[in-house]
Short mmCIF file of C-alpha atoms and ligand atoms in Angstrom, two decimals:
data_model
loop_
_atom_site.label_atom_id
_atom_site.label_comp_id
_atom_site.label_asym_id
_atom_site.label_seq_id
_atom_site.Cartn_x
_atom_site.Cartn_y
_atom_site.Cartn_z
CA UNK A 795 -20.07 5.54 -6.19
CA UNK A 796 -18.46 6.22 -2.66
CA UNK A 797 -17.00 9.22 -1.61
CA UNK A 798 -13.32 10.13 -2.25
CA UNK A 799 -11.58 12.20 0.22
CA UNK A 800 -10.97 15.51 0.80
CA UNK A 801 -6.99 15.74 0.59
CA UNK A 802 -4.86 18.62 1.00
CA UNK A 803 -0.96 18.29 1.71
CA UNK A 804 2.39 19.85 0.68
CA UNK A 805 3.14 17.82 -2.69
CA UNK A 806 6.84 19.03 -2.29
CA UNK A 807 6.71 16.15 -0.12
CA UNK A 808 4.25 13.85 -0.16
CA UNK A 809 3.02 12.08 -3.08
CA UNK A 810 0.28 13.64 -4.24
CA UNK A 811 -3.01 11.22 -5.63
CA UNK A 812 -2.89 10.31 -8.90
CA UNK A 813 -4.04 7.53 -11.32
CA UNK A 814 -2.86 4.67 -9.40
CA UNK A 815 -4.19 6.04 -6.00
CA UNK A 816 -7.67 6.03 -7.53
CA UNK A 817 -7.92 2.75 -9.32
CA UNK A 818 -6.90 1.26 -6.03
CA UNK A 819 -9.80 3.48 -4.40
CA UNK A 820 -12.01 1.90 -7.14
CA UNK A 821 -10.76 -2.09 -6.30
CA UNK A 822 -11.42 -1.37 -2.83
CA UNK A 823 -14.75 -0.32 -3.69
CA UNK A 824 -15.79 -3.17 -6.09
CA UNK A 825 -14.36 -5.75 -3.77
CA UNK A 826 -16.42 -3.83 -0.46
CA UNK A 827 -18.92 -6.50 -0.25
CA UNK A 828 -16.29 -9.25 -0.56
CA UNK A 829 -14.18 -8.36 2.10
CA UNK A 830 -17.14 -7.64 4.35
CA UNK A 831 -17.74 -10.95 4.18
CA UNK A 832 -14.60 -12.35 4.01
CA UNK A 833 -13.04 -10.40 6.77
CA UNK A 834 -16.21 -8.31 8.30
CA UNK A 835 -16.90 -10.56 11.18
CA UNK A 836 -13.41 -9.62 13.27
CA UNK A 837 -11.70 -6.51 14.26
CA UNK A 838 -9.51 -6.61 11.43
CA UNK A 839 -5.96 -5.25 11.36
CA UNK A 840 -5.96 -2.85 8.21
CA UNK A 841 -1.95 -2.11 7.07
CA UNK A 842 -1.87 0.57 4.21
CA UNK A 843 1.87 0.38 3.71
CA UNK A 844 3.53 3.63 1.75
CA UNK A 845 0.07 5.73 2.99
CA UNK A 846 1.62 8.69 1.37
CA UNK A 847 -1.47 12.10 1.80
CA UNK A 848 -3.63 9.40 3.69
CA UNK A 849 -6.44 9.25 0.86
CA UNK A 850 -6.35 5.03 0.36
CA UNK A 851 -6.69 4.81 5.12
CA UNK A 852 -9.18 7.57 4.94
CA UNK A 853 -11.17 5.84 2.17
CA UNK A 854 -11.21 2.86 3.93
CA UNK A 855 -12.12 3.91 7.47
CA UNK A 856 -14.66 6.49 5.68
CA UNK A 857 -16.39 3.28 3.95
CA UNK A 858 -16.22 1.12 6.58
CA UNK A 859 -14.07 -1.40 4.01
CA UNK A 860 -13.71 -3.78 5.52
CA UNK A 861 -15.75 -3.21 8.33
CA UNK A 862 -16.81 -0.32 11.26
CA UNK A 863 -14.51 -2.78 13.80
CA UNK A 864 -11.27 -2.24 11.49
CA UNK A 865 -8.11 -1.20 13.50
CA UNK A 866 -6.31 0.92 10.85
CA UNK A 867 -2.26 1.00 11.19
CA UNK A 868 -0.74 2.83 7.85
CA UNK A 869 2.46 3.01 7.39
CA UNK A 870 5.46 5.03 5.48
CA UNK A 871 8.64 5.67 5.82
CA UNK A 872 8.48 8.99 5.19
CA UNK A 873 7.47 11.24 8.30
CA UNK A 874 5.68 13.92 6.26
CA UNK A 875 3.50 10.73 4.93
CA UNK A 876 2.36 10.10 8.44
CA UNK A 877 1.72 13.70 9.41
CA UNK A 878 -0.77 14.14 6.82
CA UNK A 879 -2.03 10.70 6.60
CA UNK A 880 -3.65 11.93 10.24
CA UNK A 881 -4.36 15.06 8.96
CA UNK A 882 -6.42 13.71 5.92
CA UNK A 883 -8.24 11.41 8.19
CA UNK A 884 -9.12 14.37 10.64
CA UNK A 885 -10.37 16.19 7.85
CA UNK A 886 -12.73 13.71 6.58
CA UNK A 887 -13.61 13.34 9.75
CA UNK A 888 -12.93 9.42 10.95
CA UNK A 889 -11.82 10.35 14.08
CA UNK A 890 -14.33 7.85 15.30
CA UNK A 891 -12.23 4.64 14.15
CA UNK A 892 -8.90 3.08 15.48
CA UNK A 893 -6.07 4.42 13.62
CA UNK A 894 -2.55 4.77 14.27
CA UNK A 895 -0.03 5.93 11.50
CA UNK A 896 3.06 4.33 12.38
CA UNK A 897 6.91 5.52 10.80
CA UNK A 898 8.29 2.25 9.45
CA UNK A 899 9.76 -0.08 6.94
CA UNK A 900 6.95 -1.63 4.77
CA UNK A 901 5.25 -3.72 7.84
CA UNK A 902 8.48 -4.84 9.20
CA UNK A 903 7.42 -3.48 12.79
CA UNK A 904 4.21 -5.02 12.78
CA UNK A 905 3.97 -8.96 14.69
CA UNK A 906 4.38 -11.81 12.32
CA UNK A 907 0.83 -12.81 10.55
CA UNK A 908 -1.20 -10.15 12.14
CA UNK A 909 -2.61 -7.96 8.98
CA UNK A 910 -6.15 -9.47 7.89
CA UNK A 911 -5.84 -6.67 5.10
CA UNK A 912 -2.68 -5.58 3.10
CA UNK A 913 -3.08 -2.52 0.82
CA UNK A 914 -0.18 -1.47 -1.28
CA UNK A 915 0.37 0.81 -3.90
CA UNK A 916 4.40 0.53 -4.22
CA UNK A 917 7.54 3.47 -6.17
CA UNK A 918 6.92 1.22 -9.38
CA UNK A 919 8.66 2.96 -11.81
CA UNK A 920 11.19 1.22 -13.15
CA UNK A 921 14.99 3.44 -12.00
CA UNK A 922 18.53 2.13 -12.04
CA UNK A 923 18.32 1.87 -8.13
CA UNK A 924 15.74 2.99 -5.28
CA UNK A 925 16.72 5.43 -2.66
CA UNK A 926 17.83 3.80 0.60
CA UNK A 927 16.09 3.31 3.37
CA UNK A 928 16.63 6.11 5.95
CA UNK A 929 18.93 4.71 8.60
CA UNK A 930 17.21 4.79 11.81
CA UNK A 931 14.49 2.35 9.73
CA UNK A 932 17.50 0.08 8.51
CA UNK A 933 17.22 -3.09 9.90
CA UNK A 934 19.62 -4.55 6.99
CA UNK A 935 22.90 -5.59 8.10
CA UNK A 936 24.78 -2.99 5.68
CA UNK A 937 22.79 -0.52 7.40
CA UNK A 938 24.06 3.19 8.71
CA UNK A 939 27.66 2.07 6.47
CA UNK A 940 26.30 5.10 3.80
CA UNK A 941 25.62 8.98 4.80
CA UNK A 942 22.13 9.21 5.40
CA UNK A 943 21.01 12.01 2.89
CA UNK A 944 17.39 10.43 1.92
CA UNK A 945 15.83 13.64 1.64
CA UNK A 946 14.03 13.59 -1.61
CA UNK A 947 10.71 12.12 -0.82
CA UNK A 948 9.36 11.45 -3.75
CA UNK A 949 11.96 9.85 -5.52
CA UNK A 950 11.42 7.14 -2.27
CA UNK A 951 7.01 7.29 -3.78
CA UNK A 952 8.14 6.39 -7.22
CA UNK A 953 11.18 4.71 -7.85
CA UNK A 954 11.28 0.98 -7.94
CA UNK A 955 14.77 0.01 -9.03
CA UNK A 956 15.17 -3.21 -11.40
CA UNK A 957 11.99 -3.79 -13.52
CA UNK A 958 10.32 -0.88 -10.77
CA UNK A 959 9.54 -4.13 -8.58
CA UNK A 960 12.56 -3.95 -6.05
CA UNK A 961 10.02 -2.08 -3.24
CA UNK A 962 7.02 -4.65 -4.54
CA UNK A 963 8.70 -7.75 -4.16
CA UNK A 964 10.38 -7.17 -0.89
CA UNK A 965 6.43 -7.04 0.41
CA UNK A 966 5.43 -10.41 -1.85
CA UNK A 967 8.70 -12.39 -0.81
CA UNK A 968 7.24 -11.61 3.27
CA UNK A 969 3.80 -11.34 2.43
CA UNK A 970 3.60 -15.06 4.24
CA UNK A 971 5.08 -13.83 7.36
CA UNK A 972 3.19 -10.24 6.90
CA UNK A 973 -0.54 -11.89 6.38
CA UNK A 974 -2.75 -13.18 8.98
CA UNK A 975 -3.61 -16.54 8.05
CA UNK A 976 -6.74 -15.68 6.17
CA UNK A 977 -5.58 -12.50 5.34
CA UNK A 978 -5.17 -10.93 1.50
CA UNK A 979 -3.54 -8.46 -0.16
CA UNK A 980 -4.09 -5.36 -2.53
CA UNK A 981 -1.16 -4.70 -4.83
CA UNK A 982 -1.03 -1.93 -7.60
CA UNK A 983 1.38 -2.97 -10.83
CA UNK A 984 2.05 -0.92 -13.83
CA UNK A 985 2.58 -3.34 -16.88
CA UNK A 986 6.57 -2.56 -17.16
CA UNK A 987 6.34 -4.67 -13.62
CA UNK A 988 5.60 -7.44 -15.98
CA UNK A 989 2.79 -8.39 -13.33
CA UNK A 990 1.86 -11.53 -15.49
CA UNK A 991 4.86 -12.75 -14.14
CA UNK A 992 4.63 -12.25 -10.67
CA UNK A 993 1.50 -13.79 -10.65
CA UNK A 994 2.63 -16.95 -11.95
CA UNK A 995 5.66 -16.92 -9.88
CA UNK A 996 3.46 -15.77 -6.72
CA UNK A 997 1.16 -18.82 -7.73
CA UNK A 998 4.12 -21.35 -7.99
CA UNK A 999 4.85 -20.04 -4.25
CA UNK A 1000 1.00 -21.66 -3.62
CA UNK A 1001 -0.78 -18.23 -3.52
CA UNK A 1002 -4.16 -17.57 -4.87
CA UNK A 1003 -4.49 -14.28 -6.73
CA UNK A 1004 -6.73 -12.75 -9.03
CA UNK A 1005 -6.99 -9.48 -11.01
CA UNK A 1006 -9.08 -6.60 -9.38
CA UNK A 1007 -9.21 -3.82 -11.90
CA UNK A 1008 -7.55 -2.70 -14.57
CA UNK A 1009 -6.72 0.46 -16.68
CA UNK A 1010 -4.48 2.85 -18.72
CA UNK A 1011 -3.69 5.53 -17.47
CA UNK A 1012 -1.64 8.06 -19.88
CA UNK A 1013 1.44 5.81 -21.18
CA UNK A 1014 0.59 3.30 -18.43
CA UNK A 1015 -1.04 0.45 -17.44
CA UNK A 1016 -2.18 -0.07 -14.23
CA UNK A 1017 -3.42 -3.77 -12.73
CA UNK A 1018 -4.34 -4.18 -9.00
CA UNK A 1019 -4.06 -8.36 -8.04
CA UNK A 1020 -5.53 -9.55 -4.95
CA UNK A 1021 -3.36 -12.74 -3.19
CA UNK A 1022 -4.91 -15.05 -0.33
CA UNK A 1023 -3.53 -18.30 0.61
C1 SAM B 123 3.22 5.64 -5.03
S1 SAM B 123 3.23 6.33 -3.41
C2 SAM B 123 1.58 5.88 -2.87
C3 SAM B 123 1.00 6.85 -1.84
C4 SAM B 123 -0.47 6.56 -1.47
N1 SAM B 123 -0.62 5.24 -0.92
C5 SAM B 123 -1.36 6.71 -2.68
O1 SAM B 123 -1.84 5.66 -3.19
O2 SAM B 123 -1.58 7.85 -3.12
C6 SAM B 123 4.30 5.19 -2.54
C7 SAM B 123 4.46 5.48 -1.04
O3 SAM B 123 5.28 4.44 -0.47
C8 SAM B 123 6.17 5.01 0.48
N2 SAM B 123 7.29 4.07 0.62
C9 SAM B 123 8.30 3.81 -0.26
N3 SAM B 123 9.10 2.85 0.23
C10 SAM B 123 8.58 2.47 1.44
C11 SAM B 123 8.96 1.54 2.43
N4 SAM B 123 10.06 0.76 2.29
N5 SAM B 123 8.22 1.43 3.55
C12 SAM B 123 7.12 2.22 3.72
N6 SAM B 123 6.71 3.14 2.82
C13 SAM B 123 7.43 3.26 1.69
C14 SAM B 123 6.52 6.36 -0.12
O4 SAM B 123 7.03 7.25 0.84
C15 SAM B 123 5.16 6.80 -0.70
O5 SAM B 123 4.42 7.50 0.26
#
């Protein structure tokens, strides 16, 4: 079994690891060898998006998943996110690997079909809306019409509006223009995401996707799917 992190951060603020942060630790681990292979051979762009205390980057650059050459670019929107995403990795000591937290949208800033390796575990709880975006990260056309007041971090970690999938599928609907051509993705579900669903409906779209791991957790159910072209 690999090593998990060392991960210390203000949980006022940042979401702190839980169930669903772990059984994505343990896909990434059962799929290492695969994505050695499958992407091990290039210095692959790595995107964590919503990196959160940094545990899932850390993991990864700590394990060499998928390789030692991996350039490592989490992302979150939420600026206490980034600061300990870097503080998480310097603790576990990857300073030795290229890694560069960035403040954003999902992987809106990133070039079109650059990330070899998409790792995302979304708010998924299902909510009667999800907090807005702060402004400054707005690229929407209705954006900076509202007061910006997001100041409640973690109700931006866990709440995911209509069916908890409003977050999820804003990253499936652009996972063609987020995904290097042979890239894939990790995504986390709980089973009121009704991930069955989005399979199908991903698969109708022409992607490939299979189920990683599986398991309840308390009063949920968590999936992680892999999706490749
Ligand atoms: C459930 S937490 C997961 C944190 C961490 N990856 C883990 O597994 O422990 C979801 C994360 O997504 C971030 N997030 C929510 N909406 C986002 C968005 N539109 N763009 C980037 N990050 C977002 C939240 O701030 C939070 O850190």
């Amino acid at each position: 079994m690999l090593p998990t992190p060392h991960v210390s951060c203000d949980y006022d603020k940042v979401y702190e690891p839980s169930e669903d942060s772990f059984l994505l630790l343990d896909a990434l681990e059962k799929d290492r060898a695969f994505l050695s292979q499958f992407l091990g051979s290039k210095a692959a762009l790595v995107c964590e998006l919503g990196c959160g205390s940094g545990i899932v980057t850390t993991f990864m650059m700590q394990n060499d998943i998928p390789s030692k050459y991996a350039i490592y670019v989490p992302t979150d929107l939420n600026p206490w996110a980034i600061e300990s995403t870097v503080s998480t990795a310097q603790r576990n000591e990857c300073d030795q690997q290229i890694f560069s937290p960035v403040r954003m949208n999902l992987a809106h800033s990133v070039r079109s079909r650059q990330i070899d390796l998409l790792v995302f575990n979304p708010p998924y709880v299902p909510a009667e809306s999800v907090p807005k975006v702060p402004s400054d990260l707005d690229t929407s056309p209705a954006a900076g019409q509202e007061d910006d007041s997001t100041s409640d971090w973690l109700d931006l970690a866990l709440l995911g509006g209509d069916d908890g999938m409003v977050v999820t599928w804003k990253v499936l609907e652009n996972l063609d223009d987020f995904l290097a051509p042979e890239g894939i993705a990790y995504v986390l579900f709980c089973a009121r995401n009704k991930p069955l669903e989005v399979v199908k409906h991903m698969q109708l779209q022409g992607w490939k996707s299979e189920l990683v791991e599986h398991r309840k957790a308390g009063w949920e159910v968590l999936s992680i799917y892999k999706f490749y072209r």
